[in-house]
Amino acid sequence: MTSGSSVMVVWEGTRPLLVEIQALVDHSMMANPRRVAVGLEQNRLAILLAVLHRHGGLQMADQDVFVNVVGGVKVTETSADLALLAGDGFQPA
């Protein structure tokens, strides 16, 4: 099991807002691993996991992945991709 978090800047109108993104990756006991994204788009998480598999060589097919944006903020910026993957949750164990 690995977990991690990173902080990024999101613009709410003209104000910068610091947002923490948390990730938890754990071995799945089910046939279909869970992919849960709170505050991020579910489809974006699926694409990022596919990119990690193809270009990063990380096997995520048997892993549960949980992603959360702290504070209930909904992040739609693509810059969240880097913040999510830079967190320790997606580093090889």
GROMACS .gro file of N, CA and C in nm:
model
  279
    1MET      N    1   0.085  -0.117   0.000
    1MET     CA    2   0.000   0.000   0.000
    1MET      C    3   0.090   0.123   0.000
    2THR      N    4   0.056   0.217  -0.085
    2THR     CA    5   0.126   0.345  -0.086
    2THR      C    6   0.025   0.457  -0.080
    3SER      N    7   0.064   0.563  -0.016
    3SER     CA    8  -0.023   0.681  -0.009
    3SER      C    9   0.066   0.804  -0.019
    4GLY      N   10   0.004   0.912  -0.059
    4GLY     CA   11   0.080   1.035  -0.070
    4GLY      C   12  -0.010   1.152  -0.101
    5SER      N   13   0.048   1.269  -0.097
    5SER     CA   14  -0.029   1.389  -0.128
    5SER      C   15   0.065   1.493  -0.189
    6SER      N   16   0.004   1.586  -0.258
    6SER     CA   17   0.078   1.699  -0.314
    6SER      C   18  -0.013   1.820  -0.312
    7VAL      N   19   0.047   1.937  -0.317
    7VAL     CA   20  -0.027   2.063  -0.313
    7VAL      C   21  -0.008   2.134  -0.446
    8MET      N   22  -0.117   2.189  -0.498
    8MET     CA   23  -0.112   2.263  -0.624
    8MET      C   24  -0.190   2.393  -0.609
    9VAL      N   25  -0.171   2.483  -0.703
    9VAL     CA   26  -0.243   2.610  -0.704
    9VAL      C   27  -0.354   2.601  -0.808
   10VAL      N   28  -0.476   2.634  -0.765
   10VAL     CA   29  -0.592   2.639  -0.854
   10VAL      C   30  -0.642   2.783  -0.853
   11TRP      N   31  -0.679   2.833  -0.969
   11TRP     CA   32  -0.732   2.969  -0.977
   11TRP      C   33  -0.883   2.966  -0.966
   12GLU      N   34  -0.936   3.030  -0.864
   12GLU     CA   35  -1.080   3.050  -0.847
   12GLU      C   36  -1.109   3.195  -0.883
   13GLY      N   37  -1.147   3.218  -1.008
   13GLY     CA   38  -1.163   3.354  -1.055
   13GLY      C   39  -1.027   3.418  -1.070
   14THR      N   40  -1.001   3.522  -0.990
   14THR     CA   41  -0.871   3.589  -0.995
   14THR      C   42  -0.786   3.557  -0.873
   15ARG      N   43  -0.834   3.467  -0.788
   15ARG     CA   44  -0.762   3.435  -0.665
   15ARG      C   45  -0.697   3.297  -0.674
   16PRO      N   46  -0.570   3.290  -0.633
   16PRO     CA   47  -0.506   3.158  -0.627
   16PRO      C   48  -0.550   3.085  -0.500
   17LEU      N   49  -0.572   2.956  -0.512
   17LEU     CA   50  -0.616   2.874  -0.400
   17LEU      C   51  -0.526   2.751  -0.393
   18LEU      N   52  -0.464   2.728  -0.277
   18LEU     CA   53  -0.382   2.609  -0.259
   18LEU      C   54  -0.473   2.490  -0.229
   19VAL      N   55  -0.454   2.383  -0.304
   19VAL     CA   56  -0.538   2.264  -0.291
   19VAL      C   57  -0.449   2.142  -0.273
   20GLU      N   58  -0.483   2.057  -0.178
   20GLU     CA   59  -0.409   1.933  -0.156
   20GLU      C   60  -0.480   1.818  -0.225
   21ILE      N   61  -0.404   1.738  -0.298
   21ILE     CA   62  -0.458   1.620  -0.365
   21ILE      C   63  -0.395   1.497  -0.299
   22GLN      N   64  -0.479   1.406  -0.250
   22GLN     CA   65  -0.434   1.286  -0.182
   22GLN      C   66  -0.458   1.165  -0.271
   23ALA      N   67  -0.369   1.068  -0.262
   23ALA     CA   68  -0.384   0.944  -0.338
   23ALA      C   69  -0.349   0.826  -0.249
   24LEU      N   70  -0.426   0.718  -0.264
   24LEU     CA   71  -0.401   0.594  -0.193
   24LEU      C   72  -0.410   0.481  -0.294
   25VAL      N   73  -0.307   0.400  -0.302
   25VAL     CA   74  -0.303   0.285  -0.393
   25VAL      C   75  -0.279   0.162  -0.308
   26ASP      N   76  -0.365   0.061  -0.325
   26ASP     CA   77  -0.356  -0.061  -0.244
   26ASP      C   78  -0.390  -0.182  -0.330
   27HIS      N   79  -0.335  -0.296  -0.293
   27HIS     CA   80  -0.365  -0.420  -0.366
   27HIS      C   81  -0.513  -0.453  -0.351
   28SER      N   82  -0.576  -0.491  -0.461
   28SER     CA   83  -0.719  -0.520  -0.460
   28SER      C   84  -0.743  -0.669  -0.437
   29MET      N   85  -0.844  -0.700  -0.360
   29MET     CA   86  -0.886  -0.838  -0.338
   29MET      C   87  -1.001  -0.877  -0.429
   30MET      N   88  -1.051  -0.783  -0.508
   30MET     CA   89  -1.164  -0.808  -0.596
   30MET      C   90  -1.116  -0.830  -0.739
   31ALA      N   91  -1.203  -0.889  -0.821
   31ALA     CA   92  -1.169  -0.913  -0.962
   31ALA      C   93  -1.158  -0.781  -1.038
   32ASN      N   94  -1.244  -0.686  -1.005
   32ASN     CA   95  -1.241  -0.553  -1.067
   32ASN      C   96  -1.197  -0.452  -0.962
   33PRO      N   97  -1.075  -0.401  -0.972
   33PRO     CA   98  -1.027  -0.304  -0.873
   33PRO      C   99  -1.110  -0.176  -0.874
   34ARG      N  100  -1.116  -0.112  -0.758
   34ARG     CA  101  -1.193   0.012  -0.746
   34ARG      C  102  -1.110   0.131  -0.789
   35ARG      N  103  -1.176   0.225  -0.853
   35ARG     CA  104  -1.117   0.353  -0.894
   35ARG      C  105  -1.211   0.462  -0.844
   36VAL      N  106  -1.171   0.532  -0.740
   36VAL     CA  107  -1.257   0.632  -0.679
   36VAL      C  108  -1.187   0.768  -0.689
   37ALA      N  109  -1.257   0.866  -0.744
   37ALA     CA  110  -1.203   1.001  -0.756
   37ALA      C  111  -1.304   1.099  -0.698
   38VAL      N  112  -1.265   1.171  -0.594
   38VAL     CA  113  -1.350   1.272  -0.532
   38VAL      C  114  -1.285   1.408  -0.557
   39GLY      N  115  -1.354   1.492  -0.633
   39GLY     CA  116  -1.302   1.624  -0.665
   39GLY      C  117  -1.227   1.630  -0.797
   40LEU      N  118  -1.205   1.515  -0.858
   40LEU     CA  119  -1.142   1.506  -0.990
   40LEU      C  120  -1.233   1.423  -1.080
   41GLU      N  121  -1.217   1.441  -1.211
   41GLU     CA  122  -1.298   1.365  -1.304
   41GLU      C  123  -1.255   1.218  -1.305
   42GLN      N  124  -1.353   1.128  -1.299
   42GLN     CA  125  -1.326   0.985  -1.299
   42GLN      C  126  -1.255   0.941  -1.428
   43ASN      N  127  -1.298   0.995  -1.541
   43ASN     CA  128  -1.238   0.958  -1.669
   43ASN      C  129  -1.093   1.004  -1.679
   44ARG      N  130  -1.062   1.118  -1.621
   44ARG     CA  131  -0.924   1.168  -1.622
   44ARG      C  132  -0.834   1.074  -1.542
   45LEU      N  133  -0.885   1.023  -1.430
   45LEU     CA  134  -0.808   0.928  -1.351
   45LEU      C  135  -0.781   0.801  -1.431
   46ALA      N  136  -0.881   0.752  -1.503
   46ALA     CA  137  -0.863   0.632  -1.585
   46ALA      C  138  -0.756   0.654  -1.693
   47ILE      N  139  -0.756   0.771  -1.755
   47ILE     CA  140  -0.657   0.801  -1.858
   47ILE      C  141  -0.517   0.808  -1.796
   48LEU      N  142  -0.505   0.872  -1.681
   48LEU     CA  143  -0.374   0.883  -1.616
   48LEU      C  144  -0.319   0.746  -1.577
   49LEU      N  145  -0.406   0.657  -1.531
   49LEU     CA  146  -0.362   0.522  -1.497
   49LEU      C  147  -0.316   0.446  -1.621
   50ALA      N  148  -0.384   0.467  -1.733
   50ALA     CA  149  -0.343   0.403  -1.858
   50ALA      C  150  -0.207   0.456  -1.904
   51VAL      N  151  -0.184   0.586  -1.888
   51VAL     CA  152  -0.055   0.645  -1.925
   51VAL      C  153   0.056   0.592  -1.835
   52LEU      N  154   0.028   0.580  -1.705
   52LEU     CA  155   0.126   0.523  -1.613
   52LEU      C  156   0.163   0.381  -1.653
   53HIS      N  157   0.064   0.304  -1.695
   53HIS     CA  158   0.090   0.166  -1.736
   53HIS      C  159   0.172   0.161  -1.864
   54ARG      N  160   0.133   0.239  -1.963
   54ARG     CA  161   0.199   0.234  -2.094
   54ARG      C  162   0.339   0.293  -2.092
   55HIS      N  163   0.353   0.412  -2.035
   55HIS     CA  164   0.480   0.483  -2.044
   55HIS      C  165   0.563   0.477  -1.916
   56GLY      N  166   0.499   0.448  -1.803
   56GLY     CA  167   0.572   0.441  -1.678
   56GLY      C  168   0.605   0.300  -1.634
   57GLY      N  169   0.542   0.202  -1.698
   57GLY     CA  170   0.569   0.063  -1.664
   57GLY      C  171   0.510   0.019  -1.531
   58LEU      N  172   0.416   0.095  -1.476
   58LEU     CA  173   0.355   0.057  -1.348
   58LEU      C  174   0.230  -0.027  -1.374
   59GLN      N  175   0.225  -0.143  -1.312
   59GLN     CA  176   0.109  -0.230  -1.326
   59GLN      C  177   0.003  -0.187  -1.224
   60MET      N  178  -0.108  -0.134  -1.273
   60MET     CA  179  -0.215  -0.087  -1.186
   60MET      C  180  -0.341  -0.172  -1.198
   61ALA      N  181  -0.335  -0.279  -1.277
   61ALA     CA  182  -0.455  -0.359  -1.305
   61ALA      C  183  -0.508  -0.431  -1.181
   62ASP      N  184  -0.424  -0.459  -1.085
   62ASP     CA  185  -0.468  -0.530  -0.964
   62ASP      C  186  -0.464  -0.439  -0.841
   63GLN      N  187  -0.470  -0.307  -0.864
   63GLN     CA  188  -0.461  -0.211  -0.755
   63GLN      C  189  -0.589  -0.129  -0.742
   64ASP      N  190  -0.635  -0.109  -0.619
   64ASP     CA  191  -0.741  -0.013  -0.592
   64ASP      C  192  -0.677   0.125  -0.587
   65VAL      N  193  -0.743   0.224  -0.646
   65VAL     CA  194  -0.690   0.360  -0.649
   65VAL      C  195  -0.797   0.455  -0.596
   66PHE      N  196  -0.760   0.531  -0.493
   66PHE     CA  197  -0.850   0.630  -0.434
   66PHE      C  198  -0.782   0.766  -0.441
   67VAL      N  199  -0.852   0.865  -0.496
   67VAL     CA  200  -0.798   1.000  -0.510
   67VAL      C  201  -0.898   1.097  -0.449
   68ASN      N  202  -0.847   1.194  -0.373
   68ASN     CA  203  -0.933   1.291  -0.305
   68ASN      C  204  -0.871   1.430  -0.315
   69VAL      N  205  -0.956   1.528  -0.341
   69VAL     CA  206  -0.916   1.668  -0.333
   69VAL      C  207  -0.967   1.720  -0.199
   70VAL      N  208  -0.876   1.763  -0.114
   70VAL     CA  209  -0.911   1.804   0.022
   70VAL      C  210  -0.995   1.931   0.020
   71GLY      N  211  -1.094   1.935   0.106
   71GLY     CA  212  -1.176   2.055   0.122
   71GLY      C  213  -1.298   2.059   0.034
   72GLY      N  214  -1.325   1.953  -0.039
   72GLY     CA  215  -1.445   1.949  -0.121
   72GLY      C  216  -1.438   2.032  -0.248
   73VAL      N  217  -1.318   2.075  -0.285
   73VAL     CA  218  -1.302   2.155  -0.406
   73VAL      C  219  -1.308   2.063  -0.527
   74LYS      N  220  -1.375   2.107  -0.633
   74LYS     CA  221  -1.380   2.031  -0.759
   74LYS      C  222  -1.277   2.092  -0.853
   75VAL      N  223  -1.176   2.014  -0.891
   75VAL     CA  224  -1.068   2.061  -0.976
   75VAL      C  225  -1.093   2.011  -1.118
   76THR      N  226  -1.099   2.106  -1.212
   76THR     CA  227  -1.119   2.070  -1.353
   76THR      C  228  -0.996   2.103  -1.437
   77GLU      N  229  -0.898   2.170  -1.378
   77GLU     CA  230  -0.778   2.208  -1.452
   77GLU      C  231  -0.693   2.085  -1.482
   78THR      N  232  -0.634   2.083  -1.601
   78THR     CA  233  -0.547   1.971  -1.637
   78THR      C  234  -0.415   1.974  -1.562
   79SER      N  235  -0.382   2.085  -1.500
   79SER     CA  236  -0.259   2.092  -1.422
   79SER      C  237  -0.265   2.000  -1.300
   80ALA      N  238  -0.383   1.956  -1.263
   80ALA     CA  239  -0.397   1.863  -1.151
   80ALA      C  240  -0.336   1.727  -1.183
   81ASP      N  241  -0.320   1.696  -1.312
   81ASP     CA  242  -0.261   1.568  -1.351
   81ASP      C  243  -0.120   1.554  -1.294
   82LEU      N  244  -0.040   1.657  -1.310
   82LEU     CA  245   0.098   1.652  -1.261
   82LEU      C  246   0.101   1.645  -1.109
   83ALA      N  247   0.018   1.722  -1.043
   83ALA     CA  248   0.014   1.720  -0.897
   83ALA      C  249  -0.026   1.582  -0.845
   84LEU      N  250  -0.120   1.519  -0.913
   84LEU     CA  251  -0.165   1.386  -0.871
   84LEU      C  252  -0.054   1.283  -0.888
   85LEU      N  253   0.009   1.281  -1.003
   85LEU     CA  254   0.112   1.181  -1.031
   85LEU      C  255   0.242   1.209  -0.957
   86ALA      N  256   0.266   1.334  -0.918
   86ALA     CA  257   0.389   1.368  -0.846
   86ALA      C  258   0.381   1.326  -0.700
   87GLY      N  259   0.260   1.303  -0.648
   87GLY     CA  260   0.245   1.258  -0.511
   87GLY      C  261   0.303   1.119  -0.493
   88ASP      N  262   0.338   1.083  -0.371
   88ASP     CA  263   0.401   0.954  -0.344
   88ASP      C  264   0.309   0.835  -0.366
   89GLY      N  265   0.179   0.859  -0.382
   89GLY     CA  266   0.086   0.748  -0.399
   89GLY      C  267   0.108   0.668  -0.525
   90PHE      N  268   0.165   0.729  -0.628
   90PHE     CA  269   0.185   0.660  -0.755
   90PHE      C  270   0.331   0.626  -0.782
   91GLN      N  271   0.415   0.630  -0.679
   91GLN     CA  272   0.554   0.593  -0.697
   91GLN      C  273   0.569   0.443  -0.679
   92PRO      N  274   0.661   0.379  -0.752
   92PRO     CA  275   0.680   0.234  -0.737
   92PRO      C  276   0.721   0.201  -0.595
   93ALA      N  277   0.666   0.093  -0.543
   93ALA     CA  278   0.697   0.052  -0.405
   93ALA      C  279   0.830  -0.019  -0.397
   0.00000   0.00000   0.00000
